[in-house]
Coordinates of C-alpha atoms in Angstrom, one line a residue:
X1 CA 84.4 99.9 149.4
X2 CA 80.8 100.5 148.0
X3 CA 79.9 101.6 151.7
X4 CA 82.5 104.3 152.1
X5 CA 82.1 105.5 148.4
X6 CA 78.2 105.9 148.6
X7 CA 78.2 108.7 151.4
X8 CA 80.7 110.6 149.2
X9 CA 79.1 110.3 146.5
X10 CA 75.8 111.5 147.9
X11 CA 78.1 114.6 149.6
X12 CA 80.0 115.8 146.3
X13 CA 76.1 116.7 144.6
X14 CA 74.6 119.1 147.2
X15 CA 78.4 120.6 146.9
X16 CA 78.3 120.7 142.8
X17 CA 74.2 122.0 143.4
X18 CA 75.4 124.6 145.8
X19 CA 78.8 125.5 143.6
X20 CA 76.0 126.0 140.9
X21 CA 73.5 128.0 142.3
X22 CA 76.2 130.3 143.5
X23 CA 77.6 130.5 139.8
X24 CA 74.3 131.4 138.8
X25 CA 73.5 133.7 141.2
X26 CA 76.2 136.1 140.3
X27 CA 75.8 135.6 136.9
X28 CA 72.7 136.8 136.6
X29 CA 73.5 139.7 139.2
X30 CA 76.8 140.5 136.4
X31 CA 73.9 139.9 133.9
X32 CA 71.8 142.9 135.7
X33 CA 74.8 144.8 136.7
X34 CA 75.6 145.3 132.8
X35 CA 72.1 146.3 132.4
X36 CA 71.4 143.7 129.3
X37 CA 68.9 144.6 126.9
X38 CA 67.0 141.2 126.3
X39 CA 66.4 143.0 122.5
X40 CA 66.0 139.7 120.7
X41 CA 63.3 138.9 123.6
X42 CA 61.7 142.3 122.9
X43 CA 61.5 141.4 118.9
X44 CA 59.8 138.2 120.0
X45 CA 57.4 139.5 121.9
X46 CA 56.6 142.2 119.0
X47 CA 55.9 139.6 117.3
X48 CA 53.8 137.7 118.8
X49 CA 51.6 141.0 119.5
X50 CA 51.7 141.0 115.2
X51 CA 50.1 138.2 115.1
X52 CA 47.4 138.9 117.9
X53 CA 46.7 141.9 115.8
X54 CA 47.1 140.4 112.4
X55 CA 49.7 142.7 111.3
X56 CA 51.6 142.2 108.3
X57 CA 54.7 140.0 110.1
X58 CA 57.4 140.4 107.5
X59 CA 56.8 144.2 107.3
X60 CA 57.8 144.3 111.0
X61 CA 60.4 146.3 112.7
X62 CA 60.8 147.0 116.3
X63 CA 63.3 147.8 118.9
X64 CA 65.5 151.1 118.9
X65 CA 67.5 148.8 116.6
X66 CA 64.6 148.5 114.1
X67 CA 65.1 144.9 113.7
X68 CA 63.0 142.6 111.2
X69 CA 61.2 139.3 111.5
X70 CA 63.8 136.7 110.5
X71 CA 62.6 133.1 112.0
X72 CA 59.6 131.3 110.2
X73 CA 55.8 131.7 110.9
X74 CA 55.5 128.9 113.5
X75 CA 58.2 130.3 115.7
X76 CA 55.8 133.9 116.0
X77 CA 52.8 131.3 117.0
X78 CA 54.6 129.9 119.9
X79 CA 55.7 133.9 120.9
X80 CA 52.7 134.7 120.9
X81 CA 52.0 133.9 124.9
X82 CA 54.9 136.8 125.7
X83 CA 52.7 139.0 125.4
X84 CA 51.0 138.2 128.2
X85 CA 53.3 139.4 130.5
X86 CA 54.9 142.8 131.3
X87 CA 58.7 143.5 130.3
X88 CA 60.3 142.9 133.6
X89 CA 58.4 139.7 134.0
X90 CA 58.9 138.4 130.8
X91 CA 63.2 139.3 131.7
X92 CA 63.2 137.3 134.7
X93 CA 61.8 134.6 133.7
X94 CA 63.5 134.1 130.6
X95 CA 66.9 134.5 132.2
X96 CA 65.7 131.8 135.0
X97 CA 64.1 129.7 132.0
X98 CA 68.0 129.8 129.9
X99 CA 70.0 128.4 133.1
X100 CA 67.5 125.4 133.4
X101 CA 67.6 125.2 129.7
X102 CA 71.4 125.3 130.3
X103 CA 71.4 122.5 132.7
X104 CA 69.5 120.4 130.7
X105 CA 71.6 121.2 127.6
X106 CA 74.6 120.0 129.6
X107 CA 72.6 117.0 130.5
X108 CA 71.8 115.9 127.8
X109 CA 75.3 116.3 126.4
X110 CA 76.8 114.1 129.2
X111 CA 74.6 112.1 128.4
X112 CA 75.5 111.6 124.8
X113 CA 78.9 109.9 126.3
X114 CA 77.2 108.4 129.7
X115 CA 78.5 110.7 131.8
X116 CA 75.3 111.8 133.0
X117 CA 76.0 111.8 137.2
X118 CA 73.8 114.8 138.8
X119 CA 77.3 116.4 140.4
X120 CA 79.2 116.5 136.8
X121 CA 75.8 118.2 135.6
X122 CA 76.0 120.8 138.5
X123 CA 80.0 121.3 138.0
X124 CA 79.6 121.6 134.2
X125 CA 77.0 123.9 134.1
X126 CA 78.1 126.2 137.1
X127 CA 81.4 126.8 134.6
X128 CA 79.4 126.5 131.2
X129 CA 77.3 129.4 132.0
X130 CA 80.4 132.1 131.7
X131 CA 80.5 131.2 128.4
X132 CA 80.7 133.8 126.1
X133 CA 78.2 132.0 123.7
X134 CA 75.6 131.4 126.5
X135 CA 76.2 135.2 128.3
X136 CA 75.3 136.3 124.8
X137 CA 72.3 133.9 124.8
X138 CA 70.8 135.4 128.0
X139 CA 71.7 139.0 127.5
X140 CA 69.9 138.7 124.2
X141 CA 67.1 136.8 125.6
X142 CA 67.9 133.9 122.8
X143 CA 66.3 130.8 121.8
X144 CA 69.4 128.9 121.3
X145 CA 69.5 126.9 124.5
X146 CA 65.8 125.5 123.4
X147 CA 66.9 124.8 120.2
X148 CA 69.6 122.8 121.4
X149 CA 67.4 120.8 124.1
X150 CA 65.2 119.9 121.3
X151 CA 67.6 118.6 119.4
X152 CA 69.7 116.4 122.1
X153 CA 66.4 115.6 123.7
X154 CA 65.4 113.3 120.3
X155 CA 69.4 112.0 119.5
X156 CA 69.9 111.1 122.9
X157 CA 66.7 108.5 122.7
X158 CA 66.5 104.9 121.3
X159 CA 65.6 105.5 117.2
X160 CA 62.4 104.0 117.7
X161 CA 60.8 105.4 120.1
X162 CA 57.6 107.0 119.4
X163 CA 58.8 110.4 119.4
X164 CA 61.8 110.3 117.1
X165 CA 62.2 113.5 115.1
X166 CA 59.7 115.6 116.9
X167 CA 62.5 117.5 118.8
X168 CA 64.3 117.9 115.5
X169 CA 61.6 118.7 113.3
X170 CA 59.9 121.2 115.8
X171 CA 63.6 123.3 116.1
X172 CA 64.1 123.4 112.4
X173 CA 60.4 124.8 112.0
X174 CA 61.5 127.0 114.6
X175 CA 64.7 128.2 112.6
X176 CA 65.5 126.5 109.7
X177 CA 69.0 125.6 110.8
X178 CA 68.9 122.2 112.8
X179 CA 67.1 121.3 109.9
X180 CA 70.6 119.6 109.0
X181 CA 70.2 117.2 111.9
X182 CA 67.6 115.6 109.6
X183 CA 69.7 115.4 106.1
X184 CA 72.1 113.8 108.7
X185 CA 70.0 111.2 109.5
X186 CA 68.8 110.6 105.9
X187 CA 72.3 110.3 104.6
X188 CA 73.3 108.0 107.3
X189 CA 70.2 105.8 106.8
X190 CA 71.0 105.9 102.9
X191 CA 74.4 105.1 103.3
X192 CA 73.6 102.2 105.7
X193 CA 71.4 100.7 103.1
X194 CA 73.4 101.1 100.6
X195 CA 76.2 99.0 102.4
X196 CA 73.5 96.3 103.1
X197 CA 73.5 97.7 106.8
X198 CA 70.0 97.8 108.6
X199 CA 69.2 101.2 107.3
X200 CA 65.7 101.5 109.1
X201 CA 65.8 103.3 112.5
X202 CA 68.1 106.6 110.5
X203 CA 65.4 106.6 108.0
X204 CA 62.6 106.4 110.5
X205 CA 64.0 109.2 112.6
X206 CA 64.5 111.6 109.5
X207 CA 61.3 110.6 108.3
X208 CA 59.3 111.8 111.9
X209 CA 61.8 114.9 111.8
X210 CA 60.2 115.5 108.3
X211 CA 56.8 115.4 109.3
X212 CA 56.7 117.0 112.4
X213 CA 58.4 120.2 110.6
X214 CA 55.9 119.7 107.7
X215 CA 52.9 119.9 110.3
X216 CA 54.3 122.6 112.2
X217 CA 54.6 124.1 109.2
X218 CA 51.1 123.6 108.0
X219 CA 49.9 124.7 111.2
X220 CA 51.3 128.3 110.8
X221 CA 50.3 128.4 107.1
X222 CA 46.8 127.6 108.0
X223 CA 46.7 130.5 110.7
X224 CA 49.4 133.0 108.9
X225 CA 48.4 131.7 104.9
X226 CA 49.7 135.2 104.0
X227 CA 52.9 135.3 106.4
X228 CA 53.8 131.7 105.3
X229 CA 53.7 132.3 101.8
X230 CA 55.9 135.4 102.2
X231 CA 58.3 133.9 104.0
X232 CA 58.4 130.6 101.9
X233 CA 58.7 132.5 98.6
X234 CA 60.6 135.5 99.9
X235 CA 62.1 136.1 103.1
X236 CA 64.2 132.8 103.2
X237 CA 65.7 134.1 100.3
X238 CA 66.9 137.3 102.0
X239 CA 70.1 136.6 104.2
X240 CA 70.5 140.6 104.4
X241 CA 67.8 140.8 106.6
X242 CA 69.5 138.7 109.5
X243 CA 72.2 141.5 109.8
X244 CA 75.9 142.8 108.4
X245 CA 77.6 139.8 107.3
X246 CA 80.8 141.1 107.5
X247 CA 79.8 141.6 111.4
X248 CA 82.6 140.4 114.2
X249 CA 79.3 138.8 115.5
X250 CA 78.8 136.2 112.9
X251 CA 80.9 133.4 113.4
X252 CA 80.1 131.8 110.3
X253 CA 82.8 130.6 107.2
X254 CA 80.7 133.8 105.3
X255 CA 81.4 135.9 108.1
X256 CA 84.6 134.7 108.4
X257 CA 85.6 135.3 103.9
X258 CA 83.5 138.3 104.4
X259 CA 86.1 140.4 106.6
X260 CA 89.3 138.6 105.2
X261 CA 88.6 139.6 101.8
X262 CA 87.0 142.9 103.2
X263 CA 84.0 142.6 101.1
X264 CA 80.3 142.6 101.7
X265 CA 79.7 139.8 99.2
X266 CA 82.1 137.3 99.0
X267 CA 80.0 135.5 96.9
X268 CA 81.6 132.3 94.8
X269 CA 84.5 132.3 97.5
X270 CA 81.8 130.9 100.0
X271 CA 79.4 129.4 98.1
X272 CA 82.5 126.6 97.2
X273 CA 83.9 126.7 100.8
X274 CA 80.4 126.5 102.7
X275 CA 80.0 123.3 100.3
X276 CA 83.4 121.5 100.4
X277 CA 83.0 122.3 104.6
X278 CA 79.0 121.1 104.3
X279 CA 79.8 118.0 102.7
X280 CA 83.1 116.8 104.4
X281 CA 81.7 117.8 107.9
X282 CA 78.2 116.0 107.4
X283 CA 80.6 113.4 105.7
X284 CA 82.1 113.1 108.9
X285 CA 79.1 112.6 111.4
X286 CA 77.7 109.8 109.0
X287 CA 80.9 108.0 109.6
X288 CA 81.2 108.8 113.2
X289 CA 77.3 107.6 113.8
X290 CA 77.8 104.3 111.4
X291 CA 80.7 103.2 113.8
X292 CA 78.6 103.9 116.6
X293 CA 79.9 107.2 117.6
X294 CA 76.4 109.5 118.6
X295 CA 78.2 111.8 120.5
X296 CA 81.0 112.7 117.7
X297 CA 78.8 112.7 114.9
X298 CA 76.1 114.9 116.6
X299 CA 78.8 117.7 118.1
X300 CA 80.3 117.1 113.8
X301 CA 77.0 118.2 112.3
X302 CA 76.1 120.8 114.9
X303 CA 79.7 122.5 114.1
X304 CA 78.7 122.3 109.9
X305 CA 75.7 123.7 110.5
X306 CA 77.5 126.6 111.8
X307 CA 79.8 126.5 109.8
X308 CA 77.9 126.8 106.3
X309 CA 74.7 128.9 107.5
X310 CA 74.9 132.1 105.9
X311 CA 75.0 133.7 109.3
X312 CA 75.7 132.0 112.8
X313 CA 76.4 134.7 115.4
X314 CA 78.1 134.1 118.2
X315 CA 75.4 133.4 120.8
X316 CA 74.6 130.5 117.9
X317 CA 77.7 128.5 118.8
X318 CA 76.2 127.4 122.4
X319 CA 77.4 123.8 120.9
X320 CA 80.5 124.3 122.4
X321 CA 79.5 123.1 125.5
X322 CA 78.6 119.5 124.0
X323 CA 81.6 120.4 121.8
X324 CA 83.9 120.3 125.3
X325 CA 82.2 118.2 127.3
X326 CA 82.6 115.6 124.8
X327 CA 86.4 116.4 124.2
X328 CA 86.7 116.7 128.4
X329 CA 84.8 113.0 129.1
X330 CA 86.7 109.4 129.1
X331 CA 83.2 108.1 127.4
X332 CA 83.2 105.9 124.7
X333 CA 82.9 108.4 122.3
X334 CA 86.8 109.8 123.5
X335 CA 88.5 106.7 123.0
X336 CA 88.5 106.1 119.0
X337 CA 91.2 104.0 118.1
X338 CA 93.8 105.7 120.7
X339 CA 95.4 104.3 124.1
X340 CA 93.6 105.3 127.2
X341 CA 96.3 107.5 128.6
X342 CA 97.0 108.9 125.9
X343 CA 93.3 109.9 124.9
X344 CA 92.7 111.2 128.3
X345 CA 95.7 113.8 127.2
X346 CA 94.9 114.8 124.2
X347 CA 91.1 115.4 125.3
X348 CA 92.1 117.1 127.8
X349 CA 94.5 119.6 126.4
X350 CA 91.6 120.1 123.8
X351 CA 89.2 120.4 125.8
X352 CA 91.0 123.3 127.6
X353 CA 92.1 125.1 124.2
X354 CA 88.4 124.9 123.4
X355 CA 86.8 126.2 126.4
X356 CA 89.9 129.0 126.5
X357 CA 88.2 130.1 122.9
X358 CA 85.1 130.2 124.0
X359 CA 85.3 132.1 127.6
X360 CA 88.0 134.6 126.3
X361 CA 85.4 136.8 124.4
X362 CA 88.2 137.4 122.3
X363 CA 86.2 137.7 119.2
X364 CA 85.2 140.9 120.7
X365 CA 88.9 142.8 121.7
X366 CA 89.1 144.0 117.8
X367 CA 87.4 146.6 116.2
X368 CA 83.6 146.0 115.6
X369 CA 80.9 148.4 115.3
X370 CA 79.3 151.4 113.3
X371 CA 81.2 152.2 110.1
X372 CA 81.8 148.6 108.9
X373 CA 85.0 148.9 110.9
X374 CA 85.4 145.0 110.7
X375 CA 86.3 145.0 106.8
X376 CA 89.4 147.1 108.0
X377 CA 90.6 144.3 110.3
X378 CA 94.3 143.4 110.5
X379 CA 95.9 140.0 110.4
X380 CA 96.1 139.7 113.6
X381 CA 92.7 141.1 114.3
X382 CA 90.9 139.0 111.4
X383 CA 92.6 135.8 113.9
X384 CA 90.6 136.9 116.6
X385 CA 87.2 137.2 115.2
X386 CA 87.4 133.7 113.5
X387 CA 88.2 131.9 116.8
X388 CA 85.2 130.5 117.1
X389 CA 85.4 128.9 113.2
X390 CA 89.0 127.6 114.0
X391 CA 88.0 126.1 116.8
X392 CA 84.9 124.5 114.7
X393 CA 87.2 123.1 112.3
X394 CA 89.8 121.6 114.6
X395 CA 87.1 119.9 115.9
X396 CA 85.7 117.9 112.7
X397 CA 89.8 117.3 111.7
X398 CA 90.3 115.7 115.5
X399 CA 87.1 113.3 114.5
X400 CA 88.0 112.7 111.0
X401 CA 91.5 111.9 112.3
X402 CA 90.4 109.4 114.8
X403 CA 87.9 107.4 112.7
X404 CA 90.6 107.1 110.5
X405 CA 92.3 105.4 112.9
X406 CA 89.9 102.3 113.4
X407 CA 87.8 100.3 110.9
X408 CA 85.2 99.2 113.4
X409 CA 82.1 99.5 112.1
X410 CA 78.4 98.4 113.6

């Protein structure tokens, strides 16, 4: 049997490699075809020449779009090599450094429920890259792919390994959102102590996440003290900057009260929704991760983070393709407390609805643009452009729903 398997198996990669380099090839011809701007890219790079010339970063705006400075000092440190390169150069090779970004992401992801064979990671990410989350990424020039490495790159490691929390603590001090990765651990370490569990390894990983941001940190306020201290005591303050929130683009639960109650502040409304959501879908990856469930509890807080940042725009939710893989898998992480045929169903069918959410670009069929035409949005329309928070919330209901079904702790 093993003898007959092993030369299929070692036939079905170069397939799933070759599958995948043709999926990538004509995506980044469709990519070049729609002439992408890369503007995001371009605001990096205008950045980075800021700090070369010791501009005032904050008072920054570039692009036809006039677009600010947003992320946090450290992340206009690392930009700063951009400018190095001319414009086409620096578009090429961002596009080429997203899809290997993109196939480790999906890696890593498969990994999280031990599905890691080198075809799945060829088939996954020859289909992932269609995504309308990760098209966005790349026709914006984004960071989120990295972001997302980093993360998966330190949860997907033993807790006490000597590196635990740099990934973490390096993305949230490149954006401030994976930052929630680290409360995650904390509350899961605090919880386990406070059950008389072994507490140690959370604590230790949120404790290197901690001081990795804090040096990264230190290390941009020692060479931007002025930048730092503006955006520390000021500019974190200042959502507006980031864009409209009532914006089809921002997938977020603000976003989302934003255009149903067609206001540009909807204020109290999400302040108490972005906590209930915060706390019962960190509440939820604690419990997944203290009954041994990595995979479901990193995917839950992922999806919260979304979910309660004042803005997440759509290229932000490039966690849906952990979000299906997981759902997609027969891991361990897919089989909480339900029968094997039946999980294998019910992922399934998930899995689909979620991927169909994701690759319809449907968020983008109703009226967006100019004129704040989203706070005019129909009931039908106002559907559309929350798909991506529907599908965030289904999500953290299917986990809470299946640890509900088992006791088992570890």
């Amino acid at each position: 049997m093993t003898v007959i398997a092993l030369p299929r198996v070692r036939r079905r990669a170069p397939v799933a490699l070759g599958v995948c380099l043709l999926s990538f090839a004509s995506f980044w011809w469709a990519q070049r075809a729609a002439h992408v701007s890369m503007i995001d890219l371009m605001v990096y790079r205008a950045e980075g020449e800021t700090v070369r010339a010791g501009g005032d970063l904050y008072a920054l705006r570039t692009t036809e779009a006039h677009l600010p400075t947003t992320y946090p000092p450290f992340a206009a440190l690392l930009f700063t090599p951009l400018t190095l390169l001319d414009t086409s150069t620096m578009r090429t090779l961002a596009t080429a450094g997203n899809l290997a970004l993109l196939v480790a992401f999906v890696a890593l992801s498969l990994r999280l429920v031990d599905h890691a064979r080198v075809e799945g990671v060829w088939w996954a990410s020859a289909a992932a890259v269609w995504c309308e989350p990760v098209w966005t990424t790349v026709r914006y020039g984004q960071i989120n792919l990295l972001l997302g490495v980093l993360v998966l790159w330190d949860l997907t490691r033993r807790p006490w390994h000597r590196w635990a929390g740099v990934g973490i603590g390096l993305a949230a001090a490149i954006k401030l959102t994976p930052a929630l990765f680290a409360v995650f651990l904390l509350v899961t370490g605090v919880v386990a102590y406070a059950r008389r569990d072994p507490g140690g390894p959370w604590l230790r990983h949120a404790r290197g996440a901690a001081l990795t941001f804090a040096g990264a940190t230190l290390l941009a306020a020692s060479a931007l003290p002025y930048d730092s201290w503006r955006f520390w005591s000021r500019m974190v303050f200042e959502t507006g900057r980031v864009g409209l929130v009532e914006d089809t683009a921002n997938q977020s639960l603000r976003g989302v009260l934003a255009r149903l109650l067609h206001t540009t502040q909807p204020g109290l409304w999400w302040v108490v929704t972005a906590a209930v959501a915060g706390s019962l879908g960190l509440g939820v990856g604690v419990a997944a991760e203290l009954r041994g469930r990595r995979a479901w509890a990193v995917a839950a807080c992922a999806v919260t983070a979304l979910l309660i940042s004042p803005v997440s725009w759509s290229h932000h939710w490039v966690w849906c393709v952990p979000m299906v893989l997981i759902l997609g898998t027969r891991g361990r992480a897919a089989t909480v407390g339900t029968a094997p045929v039946a999980a294998v169903g019910t992922a399934l069918v998930t899995a689909a609805g979620t991927s169909l959410v994701f690759c319809s670009y449907a968020l983008w069929w109703v009226p967006h643009g100019p004129g704040r035409l989203e706070l005019q949005q129909t009931g039908a329309q106002l559907t559309l452009s929350a798909l991506y928070e529907g599908a965030g919330l289904v999500f953290l209901t299917l986990i809470g729903v299946k640890l509900s079904r088992t006791n088992r702790t570890v």
